[in-house]
PDB file of N, CA and C in Angstrom:
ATOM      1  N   UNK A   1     -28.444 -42.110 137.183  1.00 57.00           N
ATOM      2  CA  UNK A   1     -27.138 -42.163 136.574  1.00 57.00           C
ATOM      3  C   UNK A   1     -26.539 -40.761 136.565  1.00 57.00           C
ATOM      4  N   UNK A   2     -25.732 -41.195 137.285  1.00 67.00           N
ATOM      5  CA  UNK A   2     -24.307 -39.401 137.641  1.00 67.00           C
ATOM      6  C   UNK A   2     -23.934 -39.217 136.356  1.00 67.00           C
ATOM      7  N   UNK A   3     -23.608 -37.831 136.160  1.00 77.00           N
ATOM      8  CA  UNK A   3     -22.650 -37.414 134.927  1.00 77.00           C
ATOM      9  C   UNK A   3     -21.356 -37.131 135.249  1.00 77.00           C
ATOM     10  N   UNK A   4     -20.494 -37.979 134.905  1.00 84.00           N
ATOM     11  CA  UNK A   4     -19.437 -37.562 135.511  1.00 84.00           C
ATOM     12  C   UNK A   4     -18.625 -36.616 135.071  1.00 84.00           C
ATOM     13  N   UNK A   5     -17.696 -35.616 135.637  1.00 84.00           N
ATOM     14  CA  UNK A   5     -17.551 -34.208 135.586  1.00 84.00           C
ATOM     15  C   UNK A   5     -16.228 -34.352 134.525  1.00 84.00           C
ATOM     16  N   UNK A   6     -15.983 -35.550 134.124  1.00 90.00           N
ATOM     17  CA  UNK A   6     -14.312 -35.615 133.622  1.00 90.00           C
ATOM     18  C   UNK A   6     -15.136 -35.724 132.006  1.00 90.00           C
ATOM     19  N   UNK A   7     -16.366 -35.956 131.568  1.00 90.00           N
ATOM     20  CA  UNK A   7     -17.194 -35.987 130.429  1.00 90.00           C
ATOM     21  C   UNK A   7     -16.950 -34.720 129.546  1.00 90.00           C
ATOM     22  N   UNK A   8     -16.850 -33.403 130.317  1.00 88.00           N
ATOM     23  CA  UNK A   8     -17.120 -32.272 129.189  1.00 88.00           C
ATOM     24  C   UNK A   8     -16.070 -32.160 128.974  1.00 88.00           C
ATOM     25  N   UNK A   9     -14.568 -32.293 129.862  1.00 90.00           N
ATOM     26  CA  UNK A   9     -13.548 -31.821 129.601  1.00 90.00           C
ATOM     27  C   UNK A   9     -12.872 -32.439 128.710  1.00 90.00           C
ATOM     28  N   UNK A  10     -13.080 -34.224 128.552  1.00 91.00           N
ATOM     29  CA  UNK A  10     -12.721 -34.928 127.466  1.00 91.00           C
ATOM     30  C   UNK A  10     -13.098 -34.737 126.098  1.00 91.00           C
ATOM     31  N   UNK A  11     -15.224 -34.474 126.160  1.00 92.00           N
ATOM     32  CA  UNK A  11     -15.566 -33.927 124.754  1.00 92.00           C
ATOM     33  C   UNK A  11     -14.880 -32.410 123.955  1.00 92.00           C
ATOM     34  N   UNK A  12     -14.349 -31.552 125.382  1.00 91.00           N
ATOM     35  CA  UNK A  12     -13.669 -30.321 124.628  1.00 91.00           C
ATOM     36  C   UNK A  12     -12.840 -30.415 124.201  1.00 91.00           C
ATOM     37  N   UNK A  13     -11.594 -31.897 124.558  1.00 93.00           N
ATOM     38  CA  UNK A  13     -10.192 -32.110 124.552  1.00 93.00           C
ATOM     39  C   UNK A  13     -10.367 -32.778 122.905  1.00 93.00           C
ATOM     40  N   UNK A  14     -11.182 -33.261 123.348  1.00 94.00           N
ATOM     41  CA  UNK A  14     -11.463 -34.563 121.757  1.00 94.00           C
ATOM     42  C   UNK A  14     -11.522 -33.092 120.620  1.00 94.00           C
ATOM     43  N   UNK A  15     -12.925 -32.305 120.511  1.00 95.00           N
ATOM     44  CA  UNK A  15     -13.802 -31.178 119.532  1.00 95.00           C
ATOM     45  C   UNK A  15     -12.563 -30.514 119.285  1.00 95.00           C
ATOM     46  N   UNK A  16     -11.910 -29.812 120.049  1.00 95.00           N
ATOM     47  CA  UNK A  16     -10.324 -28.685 119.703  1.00 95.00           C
ATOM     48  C   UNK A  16      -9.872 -29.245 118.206  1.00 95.00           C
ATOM     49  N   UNK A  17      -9.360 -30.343 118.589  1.00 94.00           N
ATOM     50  CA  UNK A  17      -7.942 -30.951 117.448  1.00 94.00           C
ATOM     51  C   UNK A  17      -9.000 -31.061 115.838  1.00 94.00           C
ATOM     52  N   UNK A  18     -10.539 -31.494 116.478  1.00 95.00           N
ATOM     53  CA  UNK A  18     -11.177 -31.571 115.110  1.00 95.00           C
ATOM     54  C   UNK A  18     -11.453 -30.082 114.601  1.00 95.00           C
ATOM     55  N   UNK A  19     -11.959 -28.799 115.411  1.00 95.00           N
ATOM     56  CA  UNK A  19     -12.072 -27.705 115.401  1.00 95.00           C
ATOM     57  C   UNK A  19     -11.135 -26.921 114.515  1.00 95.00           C
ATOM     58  N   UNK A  20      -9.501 -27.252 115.047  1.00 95.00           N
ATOM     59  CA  UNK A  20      -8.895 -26.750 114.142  1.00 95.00           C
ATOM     60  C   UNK A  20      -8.774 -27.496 113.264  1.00 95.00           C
ATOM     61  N   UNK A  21      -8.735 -28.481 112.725  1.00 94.00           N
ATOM     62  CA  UNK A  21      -8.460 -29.410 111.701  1.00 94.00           C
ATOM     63  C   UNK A  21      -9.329 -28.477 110.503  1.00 94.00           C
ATOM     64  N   UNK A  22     -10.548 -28.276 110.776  1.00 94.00           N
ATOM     65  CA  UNK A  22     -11.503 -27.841 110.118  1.00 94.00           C
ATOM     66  C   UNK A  22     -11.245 -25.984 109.753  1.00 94.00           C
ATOM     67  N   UNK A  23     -10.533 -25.616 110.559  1.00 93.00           N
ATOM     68  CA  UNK A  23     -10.288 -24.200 110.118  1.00 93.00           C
ATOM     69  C   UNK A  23      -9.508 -23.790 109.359  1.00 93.00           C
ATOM     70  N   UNK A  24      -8.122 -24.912 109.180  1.00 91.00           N
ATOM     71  CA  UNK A  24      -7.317 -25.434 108.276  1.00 91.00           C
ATOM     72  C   UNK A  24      -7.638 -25.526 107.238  1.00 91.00           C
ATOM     73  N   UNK A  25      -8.713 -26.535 106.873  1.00 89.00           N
ATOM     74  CA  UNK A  25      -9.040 -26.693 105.851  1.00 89.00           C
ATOM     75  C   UNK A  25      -9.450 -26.039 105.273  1.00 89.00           C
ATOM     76  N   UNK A  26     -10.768 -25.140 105.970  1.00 86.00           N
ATOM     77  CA  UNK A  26     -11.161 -23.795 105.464  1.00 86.00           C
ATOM     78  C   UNK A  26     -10.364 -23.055 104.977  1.00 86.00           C
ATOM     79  N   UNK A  27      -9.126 -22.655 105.818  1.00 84.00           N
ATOM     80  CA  UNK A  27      -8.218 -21.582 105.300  1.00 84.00           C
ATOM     81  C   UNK A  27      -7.493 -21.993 104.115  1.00 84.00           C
ATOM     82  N   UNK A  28      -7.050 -23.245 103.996  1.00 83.00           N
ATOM     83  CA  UNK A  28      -6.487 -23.423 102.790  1.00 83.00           C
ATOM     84  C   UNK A  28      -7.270 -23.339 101.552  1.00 83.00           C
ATOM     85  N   UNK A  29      -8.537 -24.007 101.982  1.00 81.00           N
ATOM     86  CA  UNK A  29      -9.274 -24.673 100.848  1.00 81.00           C
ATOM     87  C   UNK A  29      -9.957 -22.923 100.161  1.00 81.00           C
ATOM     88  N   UNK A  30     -10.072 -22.262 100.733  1.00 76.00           N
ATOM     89  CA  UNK A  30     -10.224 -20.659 100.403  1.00 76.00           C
ATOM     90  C   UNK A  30      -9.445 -20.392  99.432  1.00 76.00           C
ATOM     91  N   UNK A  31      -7.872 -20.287  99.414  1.00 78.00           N
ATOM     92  CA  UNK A  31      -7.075 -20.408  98.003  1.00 78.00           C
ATOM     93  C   UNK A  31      -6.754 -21.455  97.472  1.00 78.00           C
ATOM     94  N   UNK A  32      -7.541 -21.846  97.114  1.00 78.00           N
ATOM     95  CA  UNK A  32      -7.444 -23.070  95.641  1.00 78.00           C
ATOM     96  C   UNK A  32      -7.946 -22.750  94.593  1.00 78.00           C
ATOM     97  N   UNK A  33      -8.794 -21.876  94.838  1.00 79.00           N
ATOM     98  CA  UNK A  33      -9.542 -21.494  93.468  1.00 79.00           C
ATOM     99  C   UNK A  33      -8.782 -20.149  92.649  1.00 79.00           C
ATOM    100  N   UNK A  34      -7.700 -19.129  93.302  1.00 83.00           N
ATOM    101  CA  UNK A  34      -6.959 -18.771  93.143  1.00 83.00           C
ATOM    102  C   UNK A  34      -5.506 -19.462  92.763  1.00 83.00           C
ATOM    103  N   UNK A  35      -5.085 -20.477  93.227  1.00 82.00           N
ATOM    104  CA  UNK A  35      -4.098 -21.156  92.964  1.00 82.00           C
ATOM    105  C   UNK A  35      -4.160 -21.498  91.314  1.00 82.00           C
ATOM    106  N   UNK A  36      -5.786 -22.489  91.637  1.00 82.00           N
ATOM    107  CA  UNK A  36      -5.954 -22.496  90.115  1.00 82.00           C
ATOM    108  C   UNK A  36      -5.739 -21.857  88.914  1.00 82.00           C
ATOM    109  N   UNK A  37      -6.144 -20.877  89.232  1.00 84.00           N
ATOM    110  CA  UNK A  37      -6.456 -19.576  87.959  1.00 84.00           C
ATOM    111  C   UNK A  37      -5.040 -18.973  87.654  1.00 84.00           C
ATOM    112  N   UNK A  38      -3.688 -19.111  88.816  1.00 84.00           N
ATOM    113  CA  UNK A  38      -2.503 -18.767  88.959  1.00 84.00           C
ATOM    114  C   UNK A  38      -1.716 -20.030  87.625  1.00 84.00           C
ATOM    115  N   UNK A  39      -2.245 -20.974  87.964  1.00 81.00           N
ATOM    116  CA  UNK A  39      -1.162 -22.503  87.287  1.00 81.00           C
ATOM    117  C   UNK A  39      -2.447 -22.218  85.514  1.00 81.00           C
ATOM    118  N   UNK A  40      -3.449 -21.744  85.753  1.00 80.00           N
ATOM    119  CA  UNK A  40      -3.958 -21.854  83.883  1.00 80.00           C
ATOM    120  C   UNK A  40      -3.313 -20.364  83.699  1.00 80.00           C
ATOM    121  N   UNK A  41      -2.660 -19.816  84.390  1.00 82.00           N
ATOM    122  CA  UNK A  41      -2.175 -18.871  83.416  1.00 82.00           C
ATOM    123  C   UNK A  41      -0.594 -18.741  83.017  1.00 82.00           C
ATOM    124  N   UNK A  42      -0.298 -19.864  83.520  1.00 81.00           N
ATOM    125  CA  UNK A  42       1.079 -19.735  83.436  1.00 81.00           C
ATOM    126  C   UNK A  42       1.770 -20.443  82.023  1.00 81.00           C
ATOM    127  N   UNK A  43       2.978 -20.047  81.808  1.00 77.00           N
ATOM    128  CA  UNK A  43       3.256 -20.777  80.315  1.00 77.00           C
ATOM    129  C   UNK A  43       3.128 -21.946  80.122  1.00 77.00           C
ATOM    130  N   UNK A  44       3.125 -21.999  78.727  1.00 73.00           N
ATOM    131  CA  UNK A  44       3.513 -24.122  78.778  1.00 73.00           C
ATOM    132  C   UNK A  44       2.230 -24.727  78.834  1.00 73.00           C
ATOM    133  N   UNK A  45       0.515 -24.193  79.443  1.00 74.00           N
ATOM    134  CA  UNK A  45      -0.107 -24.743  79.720  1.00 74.00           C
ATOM    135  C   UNK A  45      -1.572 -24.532  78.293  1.00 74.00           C
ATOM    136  N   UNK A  46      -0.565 -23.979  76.995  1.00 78.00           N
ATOM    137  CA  UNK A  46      -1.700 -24.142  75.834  1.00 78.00           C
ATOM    138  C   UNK A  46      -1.565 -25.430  75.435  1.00 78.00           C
ATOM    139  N   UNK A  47      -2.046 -25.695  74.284  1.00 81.00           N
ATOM    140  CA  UNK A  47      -2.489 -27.033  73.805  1.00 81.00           C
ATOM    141  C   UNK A  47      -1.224 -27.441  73.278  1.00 81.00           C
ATOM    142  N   UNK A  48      -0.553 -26.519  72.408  1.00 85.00           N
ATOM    143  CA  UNK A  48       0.680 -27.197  71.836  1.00 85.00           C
ATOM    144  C   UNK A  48       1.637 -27.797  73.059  1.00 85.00           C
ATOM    145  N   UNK A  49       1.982 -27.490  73.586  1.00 84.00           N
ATOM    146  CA  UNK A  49       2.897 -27.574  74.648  1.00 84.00           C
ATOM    147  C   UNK A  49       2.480 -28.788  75.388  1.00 84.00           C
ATOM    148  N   UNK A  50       1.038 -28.957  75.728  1.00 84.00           N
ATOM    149  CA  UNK A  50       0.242 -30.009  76.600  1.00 84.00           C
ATOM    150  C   UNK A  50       0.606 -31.345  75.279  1.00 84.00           C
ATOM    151  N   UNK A  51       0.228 -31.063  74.134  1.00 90.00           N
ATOM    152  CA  UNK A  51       0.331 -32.280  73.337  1.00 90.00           C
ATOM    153  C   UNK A  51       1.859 -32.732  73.100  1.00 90.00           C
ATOM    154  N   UNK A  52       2.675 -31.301  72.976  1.00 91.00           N
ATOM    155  CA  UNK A  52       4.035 -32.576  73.113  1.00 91.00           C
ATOM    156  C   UNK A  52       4.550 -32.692  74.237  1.00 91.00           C
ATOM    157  N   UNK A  53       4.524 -32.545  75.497  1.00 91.00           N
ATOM    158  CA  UNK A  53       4.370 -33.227  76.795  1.00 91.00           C
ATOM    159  C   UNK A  53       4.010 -34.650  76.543  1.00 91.00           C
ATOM    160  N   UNK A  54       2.656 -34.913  76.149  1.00 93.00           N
ATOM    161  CA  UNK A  54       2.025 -35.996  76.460  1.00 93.00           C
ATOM    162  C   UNK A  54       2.773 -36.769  75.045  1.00 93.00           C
ATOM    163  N   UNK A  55       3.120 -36.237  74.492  1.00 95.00           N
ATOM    164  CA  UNK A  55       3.639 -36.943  73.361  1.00 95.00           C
ATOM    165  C   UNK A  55       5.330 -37.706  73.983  1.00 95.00           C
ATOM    166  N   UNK A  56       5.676 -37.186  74.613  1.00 94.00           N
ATOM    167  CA  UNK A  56       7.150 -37.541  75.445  1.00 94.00           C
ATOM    168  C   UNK A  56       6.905 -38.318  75.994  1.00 94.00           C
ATOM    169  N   UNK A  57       5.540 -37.828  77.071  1.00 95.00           N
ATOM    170  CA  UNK A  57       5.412 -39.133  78.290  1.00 95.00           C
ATOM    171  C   UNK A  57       5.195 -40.461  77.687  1.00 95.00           C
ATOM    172  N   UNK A  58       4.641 -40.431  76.453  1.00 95.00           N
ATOM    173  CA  UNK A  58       4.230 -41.533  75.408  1.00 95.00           C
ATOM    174  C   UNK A  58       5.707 -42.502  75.419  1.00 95.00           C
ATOM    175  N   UNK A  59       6.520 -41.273  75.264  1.00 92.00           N
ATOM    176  CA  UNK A  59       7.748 -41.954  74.358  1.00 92.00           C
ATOM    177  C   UNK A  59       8.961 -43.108  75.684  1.00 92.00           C
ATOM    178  N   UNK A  60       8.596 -41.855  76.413  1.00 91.00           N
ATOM    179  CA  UNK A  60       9.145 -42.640  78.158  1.00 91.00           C
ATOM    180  C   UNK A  60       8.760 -43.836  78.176  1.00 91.00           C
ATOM    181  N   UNK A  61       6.812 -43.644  78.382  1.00 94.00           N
ATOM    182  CA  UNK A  61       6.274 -44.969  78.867  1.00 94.00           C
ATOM    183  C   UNK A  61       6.290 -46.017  77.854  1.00 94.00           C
ATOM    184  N   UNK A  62       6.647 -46.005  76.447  1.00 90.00           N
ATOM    185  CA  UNK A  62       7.126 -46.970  75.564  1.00 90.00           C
ATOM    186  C   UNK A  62       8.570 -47.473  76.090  1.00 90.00           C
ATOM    187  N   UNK A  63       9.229 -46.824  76.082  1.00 85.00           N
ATOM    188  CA  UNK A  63      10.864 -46.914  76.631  1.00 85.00           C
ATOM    189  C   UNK A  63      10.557 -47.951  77.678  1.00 85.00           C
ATOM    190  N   UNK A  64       9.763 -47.694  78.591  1.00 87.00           N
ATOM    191  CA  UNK A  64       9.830 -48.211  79.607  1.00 87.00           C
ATOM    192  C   UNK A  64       9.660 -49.840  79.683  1.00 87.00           C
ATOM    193  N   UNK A  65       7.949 -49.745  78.910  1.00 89.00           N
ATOM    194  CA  UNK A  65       7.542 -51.009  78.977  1.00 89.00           C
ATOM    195  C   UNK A  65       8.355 -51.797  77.925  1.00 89.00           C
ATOM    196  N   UNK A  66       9.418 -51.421  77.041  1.00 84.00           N
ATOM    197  CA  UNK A  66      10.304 -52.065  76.292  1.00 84.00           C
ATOM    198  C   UNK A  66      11.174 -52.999  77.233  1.00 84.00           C
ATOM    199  N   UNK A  67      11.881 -52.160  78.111  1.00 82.00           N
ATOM    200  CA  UNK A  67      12.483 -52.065  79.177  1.00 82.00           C
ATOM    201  C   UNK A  67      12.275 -53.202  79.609  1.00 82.00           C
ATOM    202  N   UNK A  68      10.933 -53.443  80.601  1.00 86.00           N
ATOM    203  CA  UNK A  68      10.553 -54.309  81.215  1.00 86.00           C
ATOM    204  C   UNK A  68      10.493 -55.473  80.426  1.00 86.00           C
ATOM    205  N   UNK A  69      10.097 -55.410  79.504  1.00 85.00           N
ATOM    206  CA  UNK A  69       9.622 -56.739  78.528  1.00 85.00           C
ATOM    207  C   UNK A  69      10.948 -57.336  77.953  1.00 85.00           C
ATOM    208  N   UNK A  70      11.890 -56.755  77.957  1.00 80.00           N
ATOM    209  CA  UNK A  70      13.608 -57.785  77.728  1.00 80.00           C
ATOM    210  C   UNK A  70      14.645 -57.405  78.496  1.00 80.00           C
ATOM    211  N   UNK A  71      15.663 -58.988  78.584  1.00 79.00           N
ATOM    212  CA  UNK A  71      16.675 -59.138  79.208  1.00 79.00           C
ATOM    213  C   UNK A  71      17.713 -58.068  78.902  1.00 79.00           C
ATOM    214  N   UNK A  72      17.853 -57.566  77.678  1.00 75.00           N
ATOM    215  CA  UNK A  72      18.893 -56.581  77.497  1.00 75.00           C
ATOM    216  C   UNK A  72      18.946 -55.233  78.425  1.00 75.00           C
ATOM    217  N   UNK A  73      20.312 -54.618  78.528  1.00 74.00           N
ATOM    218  CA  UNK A  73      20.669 -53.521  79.231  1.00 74.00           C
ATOM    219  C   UNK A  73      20.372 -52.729  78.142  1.00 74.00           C
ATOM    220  N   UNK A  74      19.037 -51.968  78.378  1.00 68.00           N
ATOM    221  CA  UNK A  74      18.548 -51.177  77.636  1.00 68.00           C
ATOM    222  C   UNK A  74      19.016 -49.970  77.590  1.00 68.00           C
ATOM    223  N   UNK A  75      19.804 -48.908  78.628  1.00 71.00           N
ATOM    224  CA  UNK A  75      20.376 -48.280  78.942  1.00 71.00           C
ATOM    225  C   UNK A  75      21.808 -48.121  78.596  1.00 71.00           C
ATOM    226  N   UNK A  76      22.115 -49.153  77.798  1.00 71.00           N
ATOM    227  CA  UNK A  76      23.416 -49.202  77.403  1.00 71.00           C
ATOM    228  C   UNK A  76      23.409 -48.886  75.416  1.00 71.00           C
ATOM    229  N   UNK A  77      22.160 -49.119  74.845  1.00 69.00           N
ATOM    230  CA  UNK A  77      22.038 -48.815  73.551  1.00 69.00           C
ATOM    231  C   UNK A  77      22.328 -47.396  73.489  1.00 69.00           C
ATOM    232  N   UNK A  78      22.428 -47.302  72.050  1.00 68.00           N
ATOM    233  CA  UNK A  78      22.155 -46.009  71.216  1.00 68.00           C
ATOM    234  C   UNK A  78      21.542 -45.304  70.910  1.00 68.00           C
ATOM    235  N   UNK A  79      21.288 -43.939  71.172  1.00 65.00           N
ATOM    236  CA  UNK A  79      20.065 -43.087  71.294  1.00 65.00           C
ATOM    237  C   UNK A  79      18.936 -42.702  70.228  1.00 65.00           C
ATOM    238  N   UNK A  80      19.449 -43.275  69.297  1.00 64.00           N
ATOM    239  CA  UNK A  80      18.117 -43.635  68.433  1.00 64.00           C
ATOM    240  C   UNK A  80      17.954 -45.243  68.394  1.00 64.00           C
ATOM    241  N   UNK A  81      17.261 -45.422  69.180  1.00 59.00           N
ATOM    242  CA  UNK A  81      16.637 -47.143  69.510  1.00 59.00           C
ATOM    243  C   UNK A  81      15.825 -47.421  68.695  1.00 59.00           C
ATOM    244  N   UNK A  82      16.319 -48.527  68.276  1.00 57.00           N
ATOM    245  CA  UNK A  82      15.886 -49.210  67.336  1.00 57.00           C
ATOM    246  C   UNK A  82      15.072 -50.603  68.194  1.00 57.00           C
ATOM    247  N   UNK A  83      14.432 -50.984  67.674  1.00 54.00           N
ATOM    248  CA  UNK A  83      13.412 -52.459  68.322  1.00 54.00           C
ATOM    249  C   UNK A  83      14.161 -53.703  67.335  1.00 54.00           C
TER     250      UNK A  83
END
């Protein structure tokens, strides 16, 4: 059984695109751990700030599923909503 000569040039054509794929990743994946340490130091990201965030998103995702759950144009009430 011949080897045919069109074999290495396909496995090099194929290895390249994964080759760099992989150097990419390397290179990026190198600053992430810097990125990180960039976004915990930035404002906004102590506890107070994190809890009323999550305290809003609370208030949204109530809004929301209100929303969904009746026929009324919810968007048309008064900004202190009442149930």
């Amino acid at each position: 059984m011949a080897l045919d000569p069109r074999w290495p040039v396909a496995l090099v054509r194929g290895a390249v695109p994964v080759a760099l794929g992989l150097l990419l990743w390397v290179a990026i994946a190198g600053g992430e751990q810097d990125r990180q340490q960039t976004l915990k130091a930035q404002p906004g990201v102590d506890a107070a700030s994190l809890s009323q965030r999550r305290r809003h998103n609370e208030l949204i995702m109530e809004a929301l599923r209100e929303a969904a759950e009746t026929d009324d144009n919810v968007a048309q009430r008064r900004v202190p909503w009442r149930k």
